mmCIF file of C-alpha atoms and ligand atoms in Angstrom:
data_model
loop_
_atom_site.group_PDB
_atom_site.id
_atom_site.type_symbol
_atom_site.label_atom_id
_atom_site.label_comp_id
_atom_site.label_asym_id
_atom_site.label_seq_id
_atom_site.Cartn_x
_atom_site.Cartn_y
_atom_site.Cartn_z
ATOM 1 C CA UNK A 1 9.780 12.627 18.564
ATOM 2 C CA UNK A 2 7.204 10.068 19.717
ATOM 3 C CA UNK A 3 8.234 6.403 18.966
ATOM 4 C CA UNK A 4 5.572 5.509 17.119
ATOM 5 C CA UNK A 5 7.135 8.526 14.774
ATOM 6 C CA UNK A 6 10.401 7.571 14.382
ATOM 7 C CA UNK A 7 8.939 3.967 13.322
ATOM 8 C CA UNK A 8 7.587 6.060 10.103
ATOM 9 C CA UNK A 9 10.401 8.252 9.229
ATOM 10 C CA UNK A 10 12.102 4.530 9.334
ATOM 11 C CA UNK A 11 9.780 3.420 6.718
ATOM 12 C CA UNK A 12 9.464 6.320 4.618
ATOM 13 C CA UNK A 13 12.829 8.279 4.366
ATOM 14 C CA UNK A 14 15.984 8.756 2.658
ATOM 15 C CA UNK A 15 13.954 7.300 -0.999
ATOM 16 C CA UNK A 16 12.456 4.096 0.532
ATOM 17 C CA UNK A 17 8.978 2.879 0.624
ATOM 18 C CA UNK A 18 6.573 0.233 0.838
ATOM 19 C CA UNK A 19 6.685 -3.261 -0.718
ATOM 20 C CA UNK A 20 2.761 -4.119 -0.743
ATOM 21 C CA UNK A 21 2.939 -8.420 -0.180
ATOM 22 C CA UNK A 22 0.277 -8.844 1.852
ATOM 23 C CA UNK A 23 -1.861 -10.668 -0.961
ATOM 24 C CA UNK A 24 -4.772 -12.682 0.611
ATOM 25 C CA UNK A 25 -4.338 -16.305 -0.212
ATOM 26 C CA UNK A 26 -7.412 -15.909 -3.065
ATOM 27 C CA UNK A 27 -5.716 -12.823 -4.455
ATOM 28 C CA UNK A 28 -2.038 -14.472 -4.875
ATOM 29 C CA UNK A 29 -4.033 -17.779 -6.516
ATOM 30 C CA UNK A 30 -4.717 -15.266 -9.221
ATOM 31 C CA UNK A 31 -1.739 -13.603 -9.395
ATOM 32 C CA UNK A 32 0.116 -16.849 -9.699
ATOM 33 C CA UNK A 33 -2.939 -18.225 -12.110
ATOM 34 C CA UNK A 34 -2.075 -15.400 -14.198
ATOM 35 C CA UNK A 35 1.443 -16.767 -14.819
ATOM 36 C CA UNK A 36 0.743 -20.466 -14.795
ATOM 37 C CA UNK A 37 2.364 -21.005 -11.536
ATOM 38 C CA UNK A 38 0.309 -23.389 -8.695
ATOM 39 C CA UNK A 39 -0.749 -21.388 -5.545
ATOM 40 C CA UNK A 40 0.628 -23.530 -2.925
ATOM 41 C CA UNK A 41 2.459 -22.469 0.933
ATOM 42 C CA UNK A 42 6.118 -23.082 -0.513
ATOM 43 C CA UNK A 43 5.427 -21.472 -3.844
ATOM 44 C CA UNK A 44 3.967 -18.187 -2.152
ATOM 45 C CA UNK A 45 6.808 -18.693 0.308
ATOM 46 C CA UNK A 46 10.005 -18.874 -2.321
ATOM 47 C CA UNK A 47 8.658 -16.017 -4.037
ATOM 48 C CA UNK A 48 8.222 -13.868 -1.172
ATOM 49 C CA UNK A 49 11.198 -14.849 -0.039
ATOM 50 C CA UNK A 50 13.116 -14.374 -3.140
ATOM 51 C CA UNK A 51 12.088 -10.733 -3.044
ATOM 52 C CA UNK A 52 12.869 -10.054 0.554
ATOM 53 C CA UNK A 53 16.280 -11.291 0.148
ATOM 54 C CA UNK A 54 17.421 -9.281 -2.538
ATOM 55 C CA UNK A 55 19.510 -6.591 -2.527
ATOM 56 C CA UNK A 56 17.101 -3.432 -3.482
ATOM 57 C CA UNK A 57 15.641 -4.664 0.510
ATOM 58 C CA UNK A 58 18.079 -2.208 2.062
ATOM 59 C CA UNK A 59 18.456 1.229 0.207
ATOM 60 C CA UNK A 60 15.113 1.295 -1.266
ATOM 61 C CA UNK A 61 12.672 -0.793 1.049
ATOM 62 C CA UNK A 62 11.698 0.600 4.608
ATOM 63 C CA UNK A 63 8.623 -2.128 5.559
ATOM 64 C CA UNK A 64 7.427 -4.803 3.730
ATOM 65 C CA UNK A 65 3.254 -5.647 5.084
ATOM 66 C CA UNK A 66 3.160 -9.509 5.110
ATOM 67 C CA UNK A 67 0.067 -11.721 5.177
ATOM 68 C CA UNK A 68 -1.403 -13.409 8.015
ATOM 69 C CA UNK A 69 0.493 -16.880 6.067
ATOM 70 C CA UNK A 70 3.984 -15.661 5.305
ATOM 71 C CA UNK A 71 4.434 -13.720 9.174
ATOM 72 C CA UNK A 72 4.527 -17.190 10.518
ATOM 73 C CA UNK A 73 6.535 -18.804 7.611
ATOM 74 C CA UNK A 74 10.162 -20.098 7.872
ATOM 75 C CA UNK A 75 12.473 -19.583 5.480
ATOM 76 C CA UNK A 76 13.916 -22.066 3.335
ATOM 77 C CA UNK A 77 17.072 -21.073 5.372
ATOM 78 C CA UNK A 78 15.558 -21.754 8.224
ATOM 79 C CA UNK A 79 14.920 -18.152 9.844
ATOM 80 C CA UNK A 80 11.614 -16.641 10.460
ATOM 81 C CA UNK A 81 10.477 -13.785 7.445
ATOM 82 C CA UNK A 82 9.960 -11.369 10.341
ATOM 83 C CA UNK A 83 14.077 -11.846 10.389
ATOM 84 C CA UNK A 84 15.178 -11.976 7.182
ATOM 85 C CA UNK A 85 12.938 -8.589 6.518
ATOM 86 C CA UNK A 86 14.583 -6.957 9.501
ATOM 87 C CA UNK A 87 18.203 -8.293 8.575
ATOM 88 C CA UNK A 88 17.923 -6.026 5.915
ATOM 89 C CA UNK A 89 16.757 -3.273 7.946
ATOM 90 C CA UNK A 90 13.672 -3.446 6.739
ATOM 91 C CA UNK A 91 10.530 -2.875 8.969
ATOM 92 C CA UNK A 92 8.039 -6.043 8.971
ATOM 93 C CA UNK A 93 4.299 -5.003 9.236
ATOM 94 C CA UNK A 94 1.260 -7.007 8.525
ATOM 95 C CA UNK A 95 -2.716 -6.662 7.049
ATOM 96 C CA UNK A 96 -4.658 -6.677 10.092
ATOM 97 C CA UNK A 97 -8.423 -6.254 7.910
ATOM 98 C CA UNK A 98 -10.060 -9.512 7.195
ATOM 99 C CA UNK A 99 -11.172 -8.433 3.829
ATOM 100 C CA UNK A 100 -13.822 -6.079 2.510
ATOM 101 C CA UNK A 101 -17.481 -7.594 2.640
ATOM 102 C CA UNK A 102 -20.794 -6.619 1.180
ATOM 103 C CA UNK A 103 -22.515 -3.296 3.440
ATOM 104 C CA UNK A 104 -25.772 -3.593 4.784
ATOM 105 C CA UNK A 105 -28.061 -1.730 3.195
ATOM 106 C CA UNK A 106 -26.089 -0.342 0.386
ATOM 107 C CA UNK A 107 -25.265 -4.144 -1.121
ATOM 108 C CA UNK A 108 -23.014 -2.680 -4.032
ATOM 109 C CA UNK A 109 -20.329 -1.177 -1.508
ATOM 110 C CA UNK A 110 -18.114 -2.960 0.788
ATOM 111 C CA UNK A 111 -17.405 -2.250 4.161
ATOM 112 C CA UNK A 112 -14.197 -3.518 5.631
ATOM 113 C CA UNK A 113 -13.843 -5.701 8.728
ATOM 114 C CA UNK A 114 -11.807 -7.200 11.295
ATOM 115 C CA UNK A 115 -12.606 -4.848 14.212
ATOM 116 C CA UNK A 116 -13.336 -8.130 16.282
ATOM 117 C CA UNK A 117 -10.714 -10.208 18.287
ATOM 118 C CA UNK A 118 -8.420 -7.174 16.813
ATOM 119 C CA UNK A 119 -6.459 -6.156 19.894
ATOM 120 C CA UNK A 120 -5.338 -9.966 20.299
ATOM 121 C CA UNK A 121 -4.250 -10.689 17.435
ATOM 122 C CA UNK A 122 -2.260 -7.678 17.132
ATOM 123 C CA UNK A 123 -0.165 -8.715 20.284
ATOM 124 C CA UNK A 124 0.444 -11.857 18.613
ATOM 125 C CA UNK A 125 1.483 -9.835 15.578
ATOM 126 C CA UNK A 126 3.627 -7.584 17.738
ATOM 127 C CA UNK A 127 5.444 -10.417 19.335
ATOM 128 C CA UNK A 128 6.379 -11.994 15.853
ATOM 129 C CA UNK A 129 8.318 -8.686 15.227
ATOM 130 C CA UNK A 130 5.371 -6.434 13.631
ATOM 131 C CA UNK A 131 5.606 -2.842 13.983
ATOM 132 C CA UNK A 132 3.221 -1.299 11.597
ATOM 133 C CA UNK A 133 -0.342 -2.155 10.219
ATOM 134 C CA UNK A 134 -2.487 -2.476 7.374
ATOM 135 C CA UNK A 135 -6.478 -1.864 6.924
ATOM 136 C CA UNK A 136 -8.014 -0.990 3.507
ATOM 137 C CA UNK A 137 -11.366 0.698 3.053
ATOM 138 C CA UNK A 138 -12.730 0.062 -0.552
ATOM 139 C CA UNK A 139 -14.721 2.367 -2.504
ATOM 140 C CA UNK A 140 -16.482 2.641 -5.938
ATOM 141 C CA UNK A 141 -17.169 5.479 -7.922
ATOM 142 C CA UNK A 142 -20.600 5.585 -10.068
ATOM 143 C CA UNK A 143 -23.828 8.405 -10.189
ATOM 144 C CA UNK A 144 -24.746 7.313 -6.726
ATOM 145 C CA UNK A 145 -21.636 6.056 -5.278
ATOM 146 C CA UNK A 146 -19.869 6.587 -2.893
ATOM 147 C CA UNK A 147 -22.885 6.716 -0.486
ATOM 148 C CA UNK A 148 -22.553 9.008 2.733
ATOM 149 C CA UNK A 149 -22.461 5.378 4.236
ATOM 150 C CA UNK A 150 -19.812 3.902 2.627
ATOM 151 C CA UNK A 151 -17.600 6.696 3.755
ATOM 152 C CA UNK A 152 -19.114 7.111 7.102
ATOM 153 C CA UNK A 153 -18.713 3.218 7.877
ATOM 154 C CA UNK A 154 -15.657 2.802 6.609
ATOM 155 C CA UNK A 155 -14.203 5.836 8.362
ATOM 156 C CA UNK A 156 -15.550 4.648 11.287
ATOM 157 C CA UNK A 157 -14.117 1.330 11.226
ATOM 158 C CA UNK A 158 -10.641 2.818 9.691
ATOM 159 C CA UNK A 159 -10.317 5.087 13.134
ATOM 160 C CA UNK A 160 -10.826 2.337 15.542
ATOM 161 C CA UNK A 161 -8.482 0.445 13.776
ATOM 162 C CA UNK A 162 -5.703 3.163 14.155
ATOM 163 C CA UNK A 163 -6.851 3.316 18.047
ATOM 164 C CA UNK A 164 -5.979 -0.335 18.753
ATOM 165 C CA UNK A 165 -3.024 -0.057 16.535
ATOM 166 C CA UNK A 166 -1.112 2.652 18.327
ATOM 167 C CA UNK A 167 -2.458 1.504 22.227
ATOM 168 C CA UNK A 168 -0.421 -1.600 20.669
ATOM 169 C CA UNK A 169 2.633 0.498 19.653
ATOM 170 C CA UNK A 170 2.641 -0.289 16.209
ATOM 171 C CA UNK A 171 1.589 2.539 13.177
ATOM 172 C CA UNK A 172 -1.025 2.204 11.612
ATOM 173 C CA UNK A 173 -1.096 2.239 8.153
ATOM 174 C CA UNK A 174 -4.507 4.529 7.010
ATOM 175 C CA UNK A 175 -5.335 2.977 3.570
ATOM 176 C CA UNK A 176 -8.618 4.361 1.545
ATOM 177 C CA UNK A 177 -8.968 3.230 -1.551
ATOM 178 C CA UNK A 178 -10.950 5.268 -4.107
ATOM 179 C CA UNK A 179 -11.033 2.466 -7.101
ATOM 180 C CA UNK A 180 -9.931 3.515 -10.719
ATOM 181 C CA UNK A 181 -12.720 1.384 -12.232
ATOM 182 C CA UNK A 182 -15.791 3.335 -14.313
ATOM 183 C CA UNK A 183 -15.848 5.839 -16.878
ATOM 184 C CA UNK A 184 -15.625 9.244 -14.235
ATOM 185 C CA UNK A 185 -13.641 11.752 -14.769
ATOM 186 C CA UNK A 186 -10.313 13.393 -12.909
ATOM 187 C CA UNK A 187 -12.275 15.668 -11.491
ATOM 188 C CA UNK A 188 -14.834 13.072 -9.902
ATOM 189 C CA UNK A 189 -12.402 11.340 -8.562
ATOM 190 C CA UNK A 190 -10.349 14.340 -7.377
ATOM 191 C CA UNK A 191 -14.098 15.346 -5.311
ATOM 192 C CA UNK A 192 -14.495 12.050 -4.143
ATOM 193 C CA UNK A 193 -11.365 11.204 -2.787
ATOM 194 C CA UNK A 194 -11.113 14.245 -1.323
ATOM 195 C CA UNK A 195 -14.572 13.840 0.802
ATOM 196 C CA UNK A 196 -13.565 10.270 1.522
ATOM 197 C CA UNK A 197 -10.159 11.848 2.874
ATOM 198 C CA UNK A 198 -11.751 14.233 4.644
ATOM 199 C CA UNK A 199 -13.792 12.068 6.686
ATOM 200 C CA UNK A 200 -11.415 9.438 7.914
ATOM 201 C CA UNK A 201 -9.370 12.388 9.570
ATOM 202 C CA UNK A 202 -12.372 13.126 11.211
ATOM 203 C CA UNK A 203 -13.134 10.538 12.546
ATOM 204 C CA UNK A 204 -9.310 9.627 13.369
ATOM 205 C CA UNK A 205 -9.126 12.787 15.232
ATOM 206 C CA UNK A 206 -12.577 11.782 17.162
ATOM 207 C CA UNK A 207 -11.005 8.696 17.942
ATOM 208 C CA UNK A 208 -7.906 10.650 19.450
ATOM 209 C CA UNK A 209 -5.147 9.117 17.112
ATOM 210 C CA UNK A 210 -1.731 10.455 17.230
ATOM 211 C CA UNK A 211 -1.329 11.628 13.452
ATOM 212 C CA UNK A 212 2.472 12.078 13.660
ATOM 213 C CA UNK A 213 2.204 8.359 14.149
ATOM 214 C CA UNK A 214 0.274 7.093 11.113
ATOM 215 C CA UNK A 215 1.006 6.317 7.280
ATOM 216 C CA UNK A 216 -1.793 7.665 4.618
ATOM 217 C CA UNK A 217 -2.125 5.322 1.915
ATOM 218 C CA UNK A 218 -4.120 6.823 -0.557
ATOM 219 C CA UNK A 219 -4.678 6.862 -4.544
ATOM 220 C CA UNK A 220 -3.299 8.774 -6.941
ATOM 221 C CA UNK A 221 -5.961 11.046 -8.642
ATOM 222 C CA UNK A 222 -6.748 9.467 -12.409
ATOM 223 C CA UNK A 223 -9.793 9.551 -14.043
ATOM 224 C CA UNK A 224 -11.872 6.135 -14.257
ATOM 225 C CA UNK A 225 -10.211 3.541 -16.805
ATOM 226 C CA UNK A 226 -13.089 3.934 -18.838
ATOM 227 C CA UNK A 227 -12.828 7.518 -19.218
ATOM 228 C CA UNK A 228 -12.227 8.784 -22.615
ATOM 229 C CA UNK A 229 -10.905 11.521 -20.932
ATOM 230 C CA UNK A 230 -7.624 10.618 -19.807
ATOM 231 C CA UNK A 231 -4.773 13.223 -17.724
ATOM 232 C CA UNK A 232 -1.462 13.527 -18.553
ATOM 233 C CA UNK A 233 0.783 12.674 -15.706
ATOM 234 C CA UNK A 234 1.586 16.620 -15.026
ATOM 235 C CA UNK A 235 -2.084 16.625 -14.297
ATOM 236 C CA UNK A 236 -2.077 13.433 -12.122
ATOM 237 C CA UNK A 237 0.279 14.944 -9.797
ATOM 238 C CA UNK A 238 -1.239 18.611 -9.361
ATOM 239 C CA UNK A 239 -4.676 16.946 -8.564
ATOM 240 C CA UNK A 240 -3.141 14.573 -6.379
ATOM 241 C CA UNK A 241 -1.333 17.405 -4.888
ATOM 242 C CA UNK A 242 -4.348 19.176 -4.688
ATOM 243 C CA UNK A 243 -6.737 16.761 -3.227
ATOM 244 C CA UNK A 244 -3.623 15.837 -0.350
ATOM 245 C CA UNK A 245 -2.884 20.036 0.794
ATOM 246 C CA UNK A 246 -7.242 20.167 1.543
ATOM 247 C CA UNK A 247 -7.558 16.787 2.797
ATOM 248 C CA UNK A 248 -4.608 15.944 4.952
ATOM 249 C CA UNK A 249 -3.586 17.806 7.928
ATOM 250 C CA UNK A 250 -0.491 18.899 8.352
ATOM 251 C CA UNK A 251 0.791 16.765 11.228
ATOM 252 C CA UNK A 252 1.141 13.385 9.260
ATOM 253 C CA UNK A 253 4.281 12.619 8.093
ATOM 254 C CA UNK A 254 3.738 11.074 4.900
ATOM 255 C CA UNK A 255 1.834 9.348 2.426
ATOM 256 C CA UNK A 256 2.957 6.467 0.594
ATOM 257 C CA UNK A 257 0.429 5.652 -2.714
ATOM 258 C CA UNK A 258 -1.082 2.417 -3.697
ATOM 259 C CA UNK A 259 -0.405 1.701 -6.913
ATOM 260 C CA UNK A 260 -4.234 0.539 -7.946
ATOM 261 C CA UNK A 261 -3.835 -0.863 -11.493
ATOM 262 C CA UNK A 262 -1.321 1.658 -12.985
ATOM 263 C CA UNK A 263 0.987 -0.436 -14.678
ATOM 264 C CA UNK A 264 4.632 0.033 -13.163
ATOM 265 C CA UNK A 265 5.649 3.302 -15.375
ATOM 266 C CA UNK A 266 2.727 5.054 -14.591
ATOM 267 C CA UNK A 267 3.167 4.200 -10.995
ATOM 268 C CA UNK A 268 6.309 5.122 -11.385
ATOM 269 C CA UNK A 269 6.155 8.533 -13.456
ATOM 270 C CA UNK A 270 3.657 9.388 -11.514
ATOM 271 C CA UNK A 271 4.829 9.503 -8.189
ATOM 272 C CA UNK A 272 8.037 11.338 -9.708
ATOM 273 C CA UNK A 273 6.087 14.275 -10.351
ATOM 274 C CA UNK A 274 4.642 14.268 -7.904
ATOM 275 C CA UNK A 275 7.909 14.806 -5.744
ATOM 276 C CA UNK A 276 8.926 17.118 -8.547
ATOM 277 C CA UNK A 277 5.840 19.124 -8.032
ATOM 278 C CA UNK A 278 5.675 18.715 -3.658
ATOM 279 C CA UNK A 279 4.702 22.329 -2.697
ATOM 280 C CA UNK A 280 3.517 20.595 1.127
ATOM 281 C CA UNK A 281 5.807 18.878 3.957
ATOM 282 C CA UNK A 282 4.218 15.452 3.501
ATOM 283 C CA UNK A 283 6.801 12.896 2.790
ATOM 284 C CA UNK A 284 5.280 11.021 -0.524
ATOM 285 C CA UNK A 285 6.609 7.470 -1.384
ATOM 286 C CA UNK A 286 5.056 4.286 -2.339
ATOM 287 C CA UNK A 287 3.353 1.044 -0.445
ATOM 288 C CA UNK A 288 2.897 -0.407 -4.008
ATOM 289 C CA UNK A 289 1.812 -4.260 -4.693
ATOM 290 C CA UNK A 290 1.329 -5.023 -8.844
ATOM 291 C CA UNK A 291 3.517 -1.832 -9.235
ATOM 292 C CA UNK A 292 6.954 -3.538 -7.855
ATOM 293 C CA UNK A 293 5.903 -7.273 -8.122
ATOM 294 C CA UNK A 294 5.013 -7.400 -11.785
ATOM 295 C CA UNK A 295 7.725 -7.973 -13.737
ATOM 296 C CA UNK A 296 9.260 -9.777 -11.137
ATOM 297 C CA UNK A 297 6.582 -12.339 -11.011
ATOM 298 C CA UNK A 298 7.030 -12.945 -14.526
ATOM 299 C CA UNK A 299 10.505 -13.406 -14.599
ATOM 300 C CA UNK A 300 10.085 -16.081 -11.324
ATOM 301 C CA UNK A 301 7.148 -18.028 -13.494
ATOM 302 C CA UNK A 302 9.779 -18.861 -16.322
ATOM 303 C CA UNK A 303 12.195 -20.533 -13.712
ATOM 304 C CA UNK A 304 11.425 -20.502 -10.136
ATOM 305 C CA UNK A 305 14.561 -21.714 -9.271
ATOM 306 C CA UNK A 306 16.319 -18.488 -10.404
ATOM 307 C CA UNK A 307 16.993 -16.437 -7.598
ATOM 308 C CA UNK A 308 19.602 -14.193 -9.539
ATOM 309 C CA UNK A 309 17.242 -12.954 -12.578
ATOM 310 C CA UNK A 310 14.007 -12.564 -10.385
ATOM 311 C CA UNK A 311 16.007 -10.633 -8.081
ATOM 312 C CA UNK A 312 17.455 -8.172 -10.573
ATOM 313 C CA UNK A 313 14.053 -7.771 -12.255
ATOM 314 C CA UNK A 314 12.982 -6.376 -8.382
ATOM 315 C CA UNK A 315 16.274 -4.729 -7.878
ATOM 316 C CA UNK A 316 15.314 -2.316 -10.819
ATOM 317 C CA UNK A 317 11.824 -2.058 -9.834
ATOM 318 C CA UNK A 318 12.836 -1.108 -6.744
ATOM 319 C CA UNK A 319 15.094 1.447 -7.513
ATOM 320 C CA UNK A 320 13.035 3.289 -10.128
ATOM 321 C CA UNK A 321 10.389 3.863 -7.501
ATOM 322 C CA UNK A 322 13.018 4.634 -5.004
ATOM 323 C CA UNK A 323 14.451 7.375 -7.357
ATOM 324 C CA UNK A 324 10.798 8.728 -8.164
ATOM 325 C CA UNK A 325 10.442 8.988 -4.059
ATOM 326 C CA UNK A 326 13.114 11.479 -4.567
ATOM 327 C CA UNK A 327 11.834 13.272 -7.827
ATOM 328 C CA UNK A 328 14.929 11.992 -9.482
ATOM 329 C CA UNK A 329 13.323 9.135 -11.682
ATOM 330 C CA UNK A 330 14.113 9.590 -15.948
ATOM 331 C CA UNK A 331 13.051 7.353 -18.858
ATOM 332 C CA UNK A 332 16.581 7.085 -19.307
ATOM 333 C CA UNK A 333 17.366 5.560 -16.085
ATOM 334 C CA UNK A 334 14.320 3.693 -16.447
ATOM 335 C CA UNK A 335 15.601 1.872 -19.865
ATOM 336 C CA UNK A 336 19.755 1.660 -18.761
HETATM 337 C C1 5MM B 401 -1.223 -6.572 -2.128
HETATM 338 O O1 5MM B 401 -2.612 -6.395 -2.342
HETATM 339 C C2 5MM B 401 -3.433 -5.926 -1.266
HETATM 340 C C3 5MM B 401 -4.801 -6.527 -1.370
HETATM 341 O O2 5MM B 401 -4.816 -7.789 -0.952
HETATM 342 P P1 5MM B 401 -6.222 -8.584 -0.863
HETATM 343 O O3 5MM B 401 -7.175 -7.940 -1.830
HETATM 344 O O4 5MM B 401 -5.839 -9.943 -1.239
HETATM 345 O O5 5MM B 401 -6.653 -8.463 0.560
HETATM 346 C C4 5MM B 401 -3.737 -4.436 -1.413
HETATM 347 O O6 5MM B 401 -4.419 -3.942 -0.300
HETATM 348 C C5 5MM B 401 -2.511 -3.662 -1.618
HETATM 349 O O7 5MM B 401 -1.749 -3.636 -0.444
HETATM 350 C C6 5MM B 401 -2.810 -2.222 -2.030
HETATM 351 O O8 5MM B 401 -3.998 -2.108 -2.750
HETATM 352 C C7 5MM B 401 -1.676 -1.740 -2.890
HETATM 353 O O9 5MM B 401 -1.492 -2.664 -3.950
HETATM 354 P P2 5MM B 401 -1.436 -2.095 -5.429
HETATM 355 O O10 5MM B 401 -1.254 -3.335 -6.275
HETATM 356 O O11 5MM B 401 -2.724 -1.378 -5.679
HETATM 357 O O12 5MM B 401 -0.233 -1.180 -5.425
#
């Protein structure tokens, strides 16, 4: 077992997964907007921190991915986040893209970047206790999109990514994201995910990348949230299943979903049957953001000061989707 390997099985085993807190300063402003709380250092810091510290961190919890901020924030105790994430045995990793912009040529798709100055500042990320990485590719569905472009470029740029990641001993987190917004349907998005799948392996296999040592972060198969034509969840979990056994090879360990917009029972219910359902080896768990911070955001915004109630909030969060992981989640558990 290589060690960039065992850093996975770390992450993704025994029911944990992924907390997603690597919001972008803009996209926190919002979040926090959205609950009438000011976006300032120490407010993203005691929130963050607040969730990192609870108890949930160690059984259900392998890695948390931080923002470029909140890897070099202290504590309000004094120790670095990088520590108090580890304490709890927890793996620290960060978002190495520097955001999605506009793509030449094909203005109504993004391309991600951050290729540039990349191998520096992952040393500096490795030496403040970063093991794994984070780069999103965005893409839209419409008639015309996603081009051949889109998923070309951002294949491209998701592959050398992955090299510089592992030559720095960290994994690297794979993360395409197909979006959920427009009126397609299931199947749409089961094609299109599929091709965009499908390509990044290519090209991650071009660019010689070690695919026991990565993490696919992927979406879940839905049909647009426009769609009249809505899936049940049983369906959401044999196209996903469907879309992963042609798209992924059988060497990566695991995937862990975004959670994309679902709200946190759908995220939730989802990924349960889809362990209920796993006819392939892949490990699948979640690296979900909205999907475990939600409710726990809300219950911070009505008293910030109240470590105890945001922290149970999380704690059941937490668990749910740690149960799911393990194809054990119920409503009843789910409403105890
Ligand atoms: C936590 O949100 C991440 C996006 O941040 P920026 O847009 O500010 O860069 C995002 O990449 C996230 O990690 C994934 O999309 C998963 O989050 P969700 O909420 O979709 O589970």
């Amino acid at each position: 077992m290589t060690e960039l390997n065992k850093i996975v099985l770390k992450i993704i085993s025994n029911g944990k997964g992924i907390l997603a807190a690597d919001e972008s300063n803009g996209t926190m402003t919002k979040r926090l907007a959205s609950v009438n709380i000011t976006s300032s250092p120490e407010n993203r810091l005691l929130f963050r921190e607040t969730l990192f510290s609870s108890d949930s961190m160690k059984d259900c919890i392998g890695g948390v991915i931080l923002y470029d901020e909140t890897i070099n924030q202290k504590t309000n105790y004094g120790n670095s986040i990088p520590d108090l994430i580890s304490s709890s045995g927890a793996i620290p990793g960060i978002k190495v893209d520097t955001g999605a912009k506009d793509l030449a040529k094909s203005s109504e798709e993004k391309i991600t970047e951050g290729l540039d100055g990349l191998r520096e500042r992952l040393n500096k990320y490795y030496k403040l206790g970063a093991r794994f990485t984070k780069w999103r590719g965005v893409y839209t569905i419409s008639k015309e999109y996603p081009s051949k472009l889109a998923i070309h470029s951002n294949a491209h740029a998701l592959a050398r990514y992955s090299a510089l990641v592992q030559e720095s001993r960290m994994v690297p987190i794979v993360e395409p994201e197909v979006l959920m917004d427009g009126d397609h349907s299931a199947e749409i998005c089961l094609n299109k995910t599929s091709e965009v799948i499908q390509k990044c392996f290519e090209e991650l296999i071009l660019h010689k990348i070690d695919l026991s040592g990565i993490i696919l972060k992927p979406n879940m198969i839905l049909a647009g949230n426009k769609s009249k034509h809505q899936i049940s969840n049983e369906e959401v979990s044999e196209k996903t299943l469907e879309c992963l056994k042609k798209s992924v090879p059988s060497e990566v360990p695991g995937v862990a979903f975004l959670s994309g917009g679902q709200s946190e029972i759908e995220a939730t219910e989802n990924l349960n049957l889809i362990n209920k359902n796993n006819n392939t080896n892949f490990i699948m768990t979640y690296s979900y953001g909205r999907a475990l911070q939600h409710s726990a955001l809300r219950q911070w915004s009505k008293d910030i000061k109240n470590k105890e109630a945001t922290q149970n909030t999380f704690n059941h969060r937490a668990r749910m989707c740690s149960l799911a992981s393990k194809g054990k989640w119920s409503v009843e558990l789910e409403n105890k």
